[in-house]
Short mmCIF file of N, CA and C and ligand atoms in Angstrom, two decimals:
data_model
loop_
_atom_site.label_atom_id
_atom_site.label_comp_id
_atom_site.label_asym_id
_atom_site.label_seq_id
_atom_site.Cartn_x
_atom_site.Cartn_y
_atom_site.Cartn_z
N UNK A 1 1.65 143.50 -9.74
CA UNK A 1 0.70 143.47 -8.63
C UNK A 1 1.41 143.26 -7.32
N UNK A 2 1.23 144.41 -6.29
CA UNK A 2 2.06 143.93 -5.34
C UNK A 2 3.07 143.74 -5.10
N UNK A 3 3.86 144.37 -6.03
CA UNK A 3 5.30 143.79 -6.05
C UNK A 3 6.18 144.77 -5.32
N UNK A 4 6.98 144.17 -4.84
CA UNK A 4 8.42 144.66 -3.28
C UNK A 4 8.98 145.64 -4.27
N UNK A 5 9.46 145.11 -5.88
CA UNK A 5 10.21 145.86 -6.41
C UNK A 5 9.42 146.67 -7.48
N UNK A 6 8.89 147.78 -7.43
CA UNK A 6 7.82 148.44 -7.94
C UNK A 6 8.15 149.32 -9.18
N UNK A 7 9.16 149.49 -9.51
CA UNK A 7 9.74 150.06 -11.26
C UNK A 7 8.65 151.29 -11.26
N UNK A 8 8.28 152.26 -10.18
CA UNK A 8 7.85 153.09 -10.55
C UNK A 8 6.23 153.04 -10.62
N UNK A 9 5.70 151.95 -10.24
CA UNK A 9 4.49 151.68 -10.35
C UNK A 9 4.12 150.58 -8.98
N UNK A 10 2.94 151.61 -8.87
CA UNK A 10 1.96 151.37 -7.63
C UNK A 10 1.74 150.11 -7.15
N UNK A 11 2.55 149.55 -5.79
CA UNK A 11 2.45 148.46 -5.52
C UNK A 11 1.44 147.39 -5.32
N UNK A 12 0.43 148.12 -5.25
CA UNK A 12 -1.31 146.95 -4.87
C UNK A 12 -1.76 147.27 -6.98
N UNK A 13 -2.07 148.36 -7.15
CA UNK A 13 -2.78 148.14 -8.53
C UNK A 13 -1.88 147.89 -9.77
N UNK A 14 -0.25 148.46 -9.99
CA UNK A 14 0.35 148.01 -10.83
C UNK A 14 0.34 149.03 -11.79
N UNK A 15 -0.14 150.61 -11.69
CA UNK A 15 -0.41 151.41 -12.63
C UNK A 15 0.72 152.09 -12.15
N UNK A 16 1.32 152.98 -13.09
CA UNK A 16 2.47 153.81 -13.19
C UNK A 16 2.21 155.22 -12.56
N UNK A 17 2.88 155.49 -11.27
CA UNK A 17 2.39 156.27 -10.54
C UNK A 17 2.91 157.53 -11.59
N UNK A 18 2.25 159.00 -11.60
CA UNK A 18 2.43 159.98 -12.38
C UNK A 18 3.66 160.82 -11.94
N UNK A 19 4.37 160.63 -12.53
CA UNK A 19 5.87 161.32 -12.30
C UNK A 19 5.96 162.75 -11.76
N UNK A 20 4.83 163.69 -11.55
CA UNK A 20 4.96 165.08 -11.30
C UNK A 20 4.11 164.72 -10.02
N UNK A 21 3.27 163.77 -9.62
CA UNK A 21 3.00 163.81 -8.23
C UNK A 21 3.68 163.18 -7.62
N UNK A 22 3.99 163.48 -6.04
CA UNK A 22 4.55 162.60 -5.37
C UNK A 22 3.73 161.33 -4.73
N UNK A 23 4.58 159.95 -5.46
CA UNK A 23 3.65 159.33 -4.48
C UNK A 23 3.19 159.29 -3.77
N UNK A 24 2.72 158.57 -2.93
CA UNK A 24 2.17 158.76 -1.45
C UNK A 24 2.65 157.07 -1.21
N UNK A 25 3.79 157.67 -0.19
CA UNK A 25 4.47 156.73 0.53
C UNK A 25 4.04 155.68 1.64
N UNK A 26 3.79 154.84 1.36
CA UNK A 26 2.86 153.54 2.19
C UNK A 26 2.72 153.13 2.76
N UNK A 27 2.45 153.45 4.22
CA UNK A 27 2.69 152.79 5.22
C UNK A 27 1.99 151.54 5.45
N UNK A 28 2.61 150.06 5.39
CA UNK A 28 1.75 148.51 4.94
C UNK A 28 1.11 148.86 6.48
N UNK A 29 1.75 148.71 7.51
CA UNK A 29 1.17 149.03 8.64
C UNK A 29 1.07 150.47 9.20
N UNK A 30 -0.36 151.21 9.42
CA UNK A 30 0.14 152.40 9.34
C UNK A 30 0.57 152.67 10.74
N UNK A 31 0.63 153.94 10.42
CA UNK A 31 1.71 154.85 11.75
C UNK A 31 0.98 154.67 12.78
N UNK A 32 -0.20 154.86 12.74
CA UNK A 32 -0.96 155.28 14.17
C UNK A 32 -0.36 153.24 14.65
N UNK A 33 -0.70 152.56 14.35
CA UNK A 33 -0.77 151.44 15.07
C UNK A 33 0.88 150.93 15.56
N UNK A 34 1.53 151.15 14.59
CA UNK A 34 2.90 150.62 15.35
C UNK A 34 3.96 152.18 14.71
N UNK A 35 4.38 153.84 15.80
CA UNK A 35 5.01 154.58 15.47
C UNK A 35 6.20 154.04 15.50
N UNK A 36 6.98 152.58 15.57
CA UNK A 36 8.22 151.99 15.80
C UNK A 36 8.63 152.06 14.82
N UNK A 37 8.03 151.52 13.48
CA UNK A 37 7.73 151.20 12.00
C UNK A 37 7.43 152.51 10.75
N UNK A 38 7.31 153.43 11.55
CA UNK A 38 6.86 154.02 10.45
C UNK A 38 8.30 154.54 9.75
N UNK A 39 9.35 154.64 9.97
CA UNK A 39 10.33 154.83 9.11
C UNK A 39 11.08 153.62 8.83
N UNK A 40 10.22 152.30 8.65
CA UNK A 40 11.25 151.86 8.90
C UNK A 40 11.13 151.07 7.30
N UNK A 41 12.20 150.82 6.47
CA UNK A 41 12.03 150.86 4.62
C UNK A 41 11.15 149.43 4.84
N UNK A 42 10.97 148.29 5.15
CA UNK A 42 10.43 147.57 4.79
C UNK A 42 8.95 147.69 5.15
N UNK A 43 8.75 148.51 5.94
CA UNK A 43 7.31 149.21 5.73
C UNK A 43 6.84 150.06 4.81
N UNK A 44 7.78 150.33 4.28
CA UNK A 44 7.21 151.49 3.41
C UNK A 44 7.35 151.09 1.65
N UNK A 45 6.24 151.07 0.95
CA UNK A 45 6.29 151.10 -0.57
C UNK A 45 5.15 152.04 -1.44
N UNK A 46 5.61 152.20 -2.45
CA UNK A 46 4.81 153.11 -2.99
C UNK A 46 3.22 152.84 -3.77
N UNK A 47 2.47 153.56 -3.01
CA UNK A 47 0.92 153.35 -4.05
C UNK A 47 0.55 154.82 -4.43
N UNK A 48 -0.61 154.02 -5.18
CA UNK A 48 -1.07 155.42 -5.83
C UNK A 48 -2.20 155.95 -5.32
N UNK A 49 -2.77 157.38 -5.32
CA UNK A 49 -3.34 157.84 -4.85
C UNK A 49 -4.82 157.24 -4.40
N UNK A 50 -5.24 156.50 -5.74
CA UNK A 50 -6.85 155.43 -5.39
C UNK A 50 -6.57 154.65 -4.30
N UNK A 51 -4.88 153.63 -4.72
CA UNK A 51 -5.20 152.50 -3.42
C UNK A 51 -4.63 153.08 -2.35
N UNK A 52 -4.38 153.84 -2.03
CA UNK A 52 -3.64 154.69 -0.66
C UNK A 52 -4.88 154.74 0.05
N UNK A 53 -6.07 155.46 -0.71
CA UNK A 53 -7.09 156.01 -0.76
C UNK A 53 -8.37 155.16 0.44
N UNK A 54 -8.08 153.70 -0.84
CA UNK A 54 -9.09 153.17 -0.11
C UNK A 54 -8.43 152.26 0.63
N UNK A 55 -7.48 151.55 1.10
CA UNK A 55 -6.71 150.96 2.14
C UNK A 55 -6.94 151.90 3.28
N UNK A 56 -7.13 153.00 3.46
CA UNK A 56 -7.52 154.44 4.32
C UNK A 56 -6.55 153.97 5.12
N UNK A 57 -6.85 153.19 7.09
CA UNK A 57 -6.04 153.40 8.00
C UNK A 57 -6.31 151.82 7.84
N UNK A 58 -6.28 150.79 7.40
CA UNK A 58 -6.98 149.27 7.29
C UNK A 58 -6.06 149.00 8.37
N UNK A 59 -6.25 147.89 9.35
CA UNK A 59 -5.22 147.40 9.86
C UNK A 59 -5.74 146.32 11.07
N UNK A 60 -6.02 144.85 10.60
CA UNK A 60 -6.43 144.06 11.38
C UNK A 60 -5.69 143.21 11.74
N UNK A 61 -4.60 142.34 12.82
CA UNK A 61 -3.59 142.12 13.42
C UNK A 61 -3.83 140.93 12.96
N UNK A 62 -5.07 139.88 12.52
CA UNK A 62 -5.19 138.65 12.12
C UNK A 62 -5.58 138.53 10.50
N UNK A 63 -6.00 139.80 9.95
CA UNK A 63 -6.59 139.35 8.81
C UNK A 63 -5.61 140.61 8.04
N UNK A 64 -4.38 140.39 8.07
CA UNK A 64 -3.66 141.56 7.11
C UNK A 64 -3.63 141.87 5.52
N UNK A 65 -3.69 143.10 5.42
CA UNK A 65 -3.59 143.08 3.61
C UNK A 65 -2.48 142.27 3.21
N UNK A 66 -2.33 141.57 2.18
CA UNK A 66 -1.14 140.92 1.76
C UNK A 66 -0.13 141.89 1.54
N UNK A 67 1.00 141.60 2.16
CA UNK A 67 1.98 142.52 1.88
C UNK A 67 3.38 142.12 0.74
N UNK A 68 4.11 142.67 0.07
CA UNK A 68 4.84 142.03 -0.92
C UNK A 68 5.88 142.00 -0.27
N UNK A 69 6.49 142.24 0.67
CA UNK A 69 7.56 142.14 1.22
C UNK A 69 7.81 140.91 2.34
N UNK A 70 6.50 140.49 2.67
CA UNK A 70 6.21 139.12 3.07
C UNK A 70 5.54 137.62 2.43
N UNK A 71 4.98 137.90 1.82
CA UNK A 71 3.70 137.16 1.18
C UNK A 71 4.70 136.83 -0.46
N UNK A 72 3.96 135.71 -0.75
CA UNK A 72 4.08 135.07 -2.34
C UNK A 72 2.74 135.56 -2.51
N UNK A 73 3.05 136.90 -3.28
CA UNK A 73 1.56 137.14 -3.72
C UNK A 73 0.85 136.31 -4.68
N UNK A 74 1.82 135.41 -5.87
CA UNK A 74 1.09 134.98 -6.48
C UNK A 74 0.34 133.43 -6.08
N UNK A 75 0.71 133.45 -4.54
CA UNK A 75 0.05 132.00 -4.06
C UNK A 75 -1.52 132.54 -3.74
N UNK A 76 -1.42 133.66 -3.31
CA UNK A 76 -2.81 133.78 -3.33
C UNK A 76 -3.90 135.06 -4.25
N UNK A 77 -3.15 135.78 -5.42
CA UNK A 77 -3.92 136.48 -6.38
C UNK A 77 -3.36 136.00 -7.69
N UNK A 78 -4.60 135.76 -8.78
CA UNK A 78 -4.13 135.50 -9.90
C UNK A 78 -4.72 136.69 -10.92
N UNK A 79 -4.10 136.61 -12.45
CA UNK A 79 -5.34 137.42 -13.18
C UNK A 79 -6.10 136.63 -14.11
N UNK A 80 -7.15 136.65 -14.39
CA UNK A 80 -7.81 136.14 -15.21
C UNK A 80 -8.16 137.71 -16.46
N UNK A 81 -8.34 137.25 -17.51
CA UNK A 81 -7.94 138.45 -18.18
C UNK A 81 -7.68 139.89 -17.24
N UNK A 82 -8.28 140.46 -18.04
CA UNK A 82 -7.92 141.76 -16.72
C UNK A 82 -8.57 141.93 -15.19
N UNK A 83 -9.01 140.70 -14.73
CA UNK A 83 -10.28 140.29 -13.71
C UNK A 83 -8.78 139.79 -12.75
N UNK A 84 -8.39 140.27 -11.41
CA UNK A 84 -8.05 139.65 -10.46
C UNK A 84 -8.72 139.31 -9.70
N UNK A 85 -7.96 137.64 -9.38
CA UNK A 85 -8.78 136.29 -9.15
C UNK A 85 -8.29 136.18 -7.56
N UNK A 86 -8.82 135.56 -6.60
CA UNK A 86 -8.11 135.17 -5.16
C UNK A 86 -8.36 133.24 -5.27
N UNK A 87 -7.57 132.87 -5.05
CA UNK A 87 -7.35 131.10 -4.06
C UNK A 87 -9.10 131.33 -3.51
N UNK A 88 -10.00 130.35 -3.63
CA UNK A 88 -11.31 130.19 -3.08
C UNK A 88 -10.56 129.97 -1.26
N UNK A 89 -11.59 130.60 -0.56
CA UNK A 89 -11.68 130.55 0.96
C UNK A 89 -10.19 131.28 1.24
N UNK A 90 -9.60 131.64 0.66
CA UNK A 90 -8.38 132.95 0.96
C UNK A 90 -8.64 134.25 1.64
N UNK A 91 -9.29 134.25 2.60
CA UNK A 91 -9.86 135.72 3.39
C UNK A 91 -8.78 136.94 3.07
N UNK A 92 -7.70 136.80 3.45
CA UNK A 92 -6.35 137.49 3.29
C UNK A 92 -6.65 138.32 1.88
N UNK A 93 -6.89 137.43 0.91
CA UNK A 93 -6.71 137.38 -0.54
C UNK A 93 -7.82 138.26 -0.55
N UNK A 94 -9.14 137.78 -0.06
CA UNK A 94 -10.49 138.66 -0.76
C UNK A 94 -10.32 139.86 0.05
N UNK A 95 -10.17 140.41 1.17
CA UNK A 95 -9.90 141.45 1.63
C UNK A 95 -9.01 142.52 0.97
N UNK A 96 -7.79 141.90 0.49
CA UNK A 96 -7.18 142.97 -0.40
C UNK A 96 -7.76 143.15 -1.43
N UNK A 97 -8.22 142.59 -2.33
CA UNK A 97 -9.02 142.79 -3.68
C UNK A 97 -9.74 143.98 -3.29
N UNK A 98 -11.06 143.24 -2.51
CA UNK A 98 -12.00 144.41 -1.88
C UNK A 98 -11.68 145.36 -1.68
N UNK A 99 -10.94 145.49 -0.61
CA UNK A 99 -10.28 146.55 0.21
C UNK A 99 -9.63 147.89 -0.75
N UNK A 100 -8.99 147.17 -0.95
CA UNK A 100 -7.94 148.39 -2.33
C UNK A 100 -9.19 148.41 -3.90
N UNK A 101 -9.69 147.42 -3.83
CA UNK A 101 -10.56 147.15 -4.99
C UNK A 101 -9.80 147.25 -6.19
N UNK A 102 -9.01 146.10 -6.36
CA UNK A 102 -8.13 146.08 -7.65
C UNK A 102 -8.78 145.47 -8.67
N UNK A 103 -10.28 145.43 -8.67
CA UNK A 103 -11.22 144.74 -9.88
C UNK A 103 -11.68 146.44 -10.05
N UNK A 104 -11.28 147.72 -9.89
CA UNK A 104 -12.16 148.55 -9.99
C UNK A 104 -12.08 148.89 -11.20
N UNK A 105 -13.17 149.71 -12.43
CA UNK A 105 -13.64 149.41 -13.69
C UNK A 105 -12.78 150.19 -14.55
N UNK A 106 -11.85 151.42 -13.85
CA UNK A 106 -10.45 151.73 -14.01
C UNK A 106 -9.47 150.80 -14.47
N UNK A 107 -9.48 150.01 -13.81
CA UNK A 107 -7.92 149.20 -13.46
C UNK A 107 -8.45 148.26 -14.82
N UNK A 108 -9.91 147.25 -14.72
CA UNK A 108 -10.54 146.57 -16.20
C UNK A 108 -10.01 146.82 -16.75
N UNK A 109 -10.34 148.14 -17.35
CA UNK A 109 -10.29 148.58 -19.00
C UNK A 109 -8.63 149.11 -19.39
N UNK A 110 -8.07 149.71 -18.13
CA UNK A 110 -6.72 149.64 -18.46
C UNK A 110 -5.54 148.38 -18.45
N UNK A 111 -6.19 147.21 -17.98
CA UNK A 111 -5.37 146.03 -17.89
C UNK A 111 -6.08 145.89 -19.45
N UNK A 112 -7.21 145.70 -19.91
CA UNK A 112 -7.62 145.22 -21.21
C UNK A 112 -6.98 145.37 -22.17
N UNK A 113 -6.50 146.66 -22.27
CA UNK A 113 -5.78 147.80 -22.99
C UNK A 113 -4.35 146.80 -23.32
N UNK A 114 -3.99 146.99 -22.13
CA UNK A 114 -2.64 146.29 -22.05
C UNK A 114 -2.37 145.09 -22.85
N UNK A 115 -3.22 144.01 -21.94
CA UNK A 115 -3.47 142.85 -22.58
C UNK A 115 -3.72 142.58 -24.19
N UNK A 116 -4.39 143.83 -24.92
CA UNK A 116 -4.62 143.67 -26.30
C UNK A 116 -3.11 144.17 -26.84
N UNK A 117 -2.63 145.06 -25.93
CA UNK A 117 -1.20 145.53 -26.89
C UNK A 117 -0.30 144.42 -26.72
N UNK A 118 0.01 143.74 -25.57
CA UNK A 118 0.91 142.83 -25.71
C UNK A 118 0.79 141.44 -26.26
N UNK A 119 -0.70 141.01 -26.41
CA UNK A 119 -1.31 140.03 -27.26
C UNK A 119 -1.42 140.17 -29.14
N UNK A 120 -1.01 141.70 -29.50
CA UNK A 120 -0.23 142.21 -30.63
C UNK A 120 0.74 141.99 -31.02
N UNK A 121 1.85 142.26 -30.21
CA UNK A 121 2.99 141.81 -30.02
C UNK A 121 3.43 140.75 -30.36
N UNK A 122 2.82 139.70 -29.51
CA UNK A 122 2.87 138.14 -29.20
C UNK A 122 2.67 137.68 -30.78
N UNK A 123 1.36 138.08 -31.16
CA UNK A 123 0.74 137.43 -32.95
C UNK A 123 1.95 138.14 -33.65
N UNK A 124 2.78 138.97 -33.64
CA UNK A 124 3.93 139.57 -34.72
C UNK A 124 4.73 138.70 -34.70
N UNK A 125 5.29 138.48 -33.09
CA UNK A 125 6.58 137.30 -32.81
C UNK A 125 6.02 135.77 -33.30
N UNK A 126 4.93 135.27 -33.33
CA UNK A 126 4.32 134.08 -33.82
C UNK A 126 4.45 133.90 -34.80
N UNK A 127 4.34 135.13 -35.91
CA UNK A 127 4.52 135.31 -37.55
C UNK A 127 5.75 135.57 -37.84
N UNK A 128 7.06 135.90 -37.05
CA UNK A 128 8.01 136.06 -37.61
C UNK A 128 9.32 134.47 -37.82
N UNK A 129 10.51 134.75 -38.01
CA UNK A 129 11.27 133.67 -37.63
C UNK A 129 12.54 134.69 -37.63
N UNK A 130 13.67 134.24 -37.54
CA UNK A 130 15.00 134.44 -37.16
C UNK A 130 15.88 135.03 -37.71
N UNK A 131 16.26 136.07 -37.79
CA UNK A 131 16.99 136.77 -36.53
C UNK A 131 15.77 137.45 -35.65
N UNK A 132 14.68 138.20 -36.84
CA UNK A 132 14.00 138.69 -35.80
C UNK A 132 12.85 138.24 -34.67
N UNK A 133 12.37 137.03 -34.86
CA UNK A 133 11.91 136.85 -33.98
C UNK A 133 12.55 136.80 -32.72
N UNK A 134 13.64 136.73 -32.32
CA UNK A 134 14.61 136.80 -31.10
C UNK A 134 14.47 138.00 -30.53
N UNK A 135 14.33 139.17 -31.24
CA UNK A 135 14.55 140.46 -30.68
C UNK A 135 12.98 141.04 -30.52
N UNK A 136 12.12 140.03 -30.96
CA UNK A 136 10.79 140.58 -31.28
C UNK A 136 10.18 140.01 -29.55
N UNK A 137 10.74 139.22 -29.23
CA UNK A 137 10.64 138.08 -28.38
C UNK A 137 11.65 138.66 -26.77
N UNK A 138 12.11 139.65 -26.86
CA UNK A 138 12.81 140.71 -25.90
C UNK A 138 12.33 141.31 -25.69
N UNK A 139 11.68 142.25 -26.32
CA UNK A 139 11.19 143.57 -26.69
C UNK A 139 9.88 142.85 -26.05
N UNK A 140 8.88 142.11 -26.44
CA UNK A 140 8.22 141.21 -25.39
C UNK A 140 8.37 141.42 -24.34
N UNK A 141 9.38 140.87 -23.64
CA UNK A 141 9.38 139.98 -22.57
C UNK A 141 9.60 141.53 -21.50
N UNK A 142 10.07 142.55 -22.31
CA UNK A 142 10.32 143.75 -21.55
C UNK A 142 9.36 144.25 -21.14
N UNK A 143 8.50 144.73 -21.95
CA UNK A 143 7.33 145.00 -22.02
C UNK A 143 6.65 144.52 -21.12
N UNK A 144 6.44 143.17 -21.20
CA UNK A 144 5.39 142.62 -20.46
C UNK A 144 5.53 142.51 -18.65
N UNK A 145 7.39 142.88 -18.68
CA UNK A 145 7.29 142.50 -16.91
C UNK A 145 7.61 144.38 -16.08
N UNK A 146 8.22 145.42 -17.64
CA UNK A 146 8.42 146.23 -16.58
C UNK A 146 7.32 147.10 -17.04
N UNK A 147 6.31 146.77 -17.71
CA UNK A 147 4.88 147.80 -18.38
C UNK A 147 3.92 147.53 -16.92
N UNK A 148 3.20 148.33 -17.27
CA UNK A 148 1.93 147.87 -16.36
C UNK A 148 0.84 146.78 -16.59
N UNK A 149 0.31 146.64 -15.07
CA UNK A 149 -0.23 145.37 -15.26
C UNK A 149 0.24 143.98 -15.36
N UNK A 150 1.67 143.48 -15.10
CA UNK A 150 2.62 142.67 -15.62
C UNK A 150 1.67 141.32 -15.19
N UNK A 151 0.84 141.03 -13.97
CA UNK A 151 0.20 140.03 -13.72
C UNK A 151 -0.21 139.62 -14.76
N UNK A 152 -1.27 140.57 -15.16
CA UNK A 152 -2.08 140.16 -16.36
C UNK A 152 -1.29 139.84 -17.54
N UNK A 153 -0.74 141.00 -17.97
CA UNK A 153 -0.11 140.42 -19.35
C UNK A 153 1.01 139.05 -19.42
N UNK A 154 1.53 138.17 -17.69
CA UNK A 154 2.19 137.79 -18.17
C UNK A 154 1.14 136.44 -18.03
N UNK A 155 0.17 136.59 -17.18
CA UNK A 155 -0.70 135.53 -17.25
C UNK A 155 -1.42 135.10 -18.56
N UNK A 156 -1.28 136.16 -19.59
CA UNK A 156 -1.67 135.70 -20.51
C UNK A 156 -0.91 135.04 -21.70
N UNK A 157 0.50 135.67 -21.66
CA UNK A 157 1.92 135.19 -21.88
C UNK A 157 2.00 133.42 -21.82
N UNK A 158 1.91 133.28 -20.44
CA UNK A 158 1.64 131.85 -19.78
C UNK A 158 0.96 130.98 -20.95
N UNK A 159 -0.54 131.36 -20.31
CA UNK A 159 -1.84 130.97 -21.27
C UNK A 159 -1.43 130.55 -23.09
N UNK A 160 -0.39 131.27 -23.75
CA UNK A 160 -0.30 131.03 -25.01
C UNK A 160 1.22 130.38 -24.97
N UNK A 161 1.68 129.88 -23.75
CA UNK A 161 2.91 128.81 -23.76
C UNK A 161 4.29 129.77 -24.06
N UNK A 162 3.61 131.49 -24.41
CA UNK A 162 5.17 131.89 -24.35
C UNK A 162 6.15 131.81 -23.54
N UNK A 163 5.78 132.02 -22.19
CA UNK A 163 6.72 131.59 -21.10
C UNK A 163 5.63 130.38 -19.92
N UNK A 164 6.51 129.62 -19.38
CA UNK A 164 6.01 128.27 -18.50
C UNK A 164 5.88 128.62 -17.31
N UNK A 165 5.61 127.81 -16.76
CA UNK A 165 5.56 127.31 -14.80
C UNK A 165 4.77 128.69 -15.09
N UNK A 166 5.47 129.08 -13.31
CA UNK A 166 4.35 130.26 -12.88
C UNK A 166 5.47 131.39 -12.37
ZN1 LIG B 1 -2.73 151.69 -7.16
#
């Protein structure tokens, strides 16, 4: 979600942009408001065609979309199963949700998806022991941060004590 370093997948929703289209290159602030910026790389990350879509020309000088190249996104978005959550009274926070609409019924059912495959996973590595649980327990951990959706699946990761803190 949001992330600076995007492995190929759409920086606000987290879905794997489609390899035969070209992304659509992001301007966090767009062009019309500051042409200083528009080439400039830390403005620019990749989304996908929905949140490009509905971010349209957004651009309010006090109430900005969270950007990943500034912001600890996870201080202010969490996931609750496949439901992204904002910090209560986080304007910043509810505006991007809204805005890009990263609760949209798309993004649900494909974080769900996710969440059930890597919560598969998880019950195999629970049932196994050693050597393979080690490699079962990689193969995990891969999965879960360079797949899609990584918020979710690792928030749920969390949730069952496979990995700690935040
Ligand atoms: Zn997206």
């Amino acid at each position: 979600m949001l992330a600076a370093e995007t492995k190929g997948k759409c920086a606000y929703c987290e879905s794997k942009i489609n390899n035969v289209a070209y992304p659509h290159v992001e301007h966090i602030v767009p062009k019309m408001n500051r042409r200083d910026l528009a080439h400039s790389w830390e403005n620019l990350t990749s989304a996908c065609p929905v949140c490009n879509t509905n971010k349209d020309t957004y651009f309010d000088e006090s109430t900005p979309l969270l950007n990943p190249y500034v912001d600890e996104i996870e201080a202010h978005i969490s996931a609750k199963g496949p439901l992204i959550d904002w910090t209560l009274g986080d304007i910043r926070a509810e505006v991007t949700v809204r805005k890009i609409d990263l609760n949209r019924w798309g993004l649900l059912t494909a974080r769900a998806k996710r969440i059930e495959k890597i919560r598969e996973m998880l019950e195999r590595w629970n049932a196994s022991s050693s050597p393979l649980r080690e490699i079962l327990a990689g193969a995990l951990m891969l999965d879960a941060t360079e797949g899609e959706y990584s918020l979710a699946t690792l928030a749920m990761l969390r949730e069952h004590g496979f990995i700690s803190g935040s």
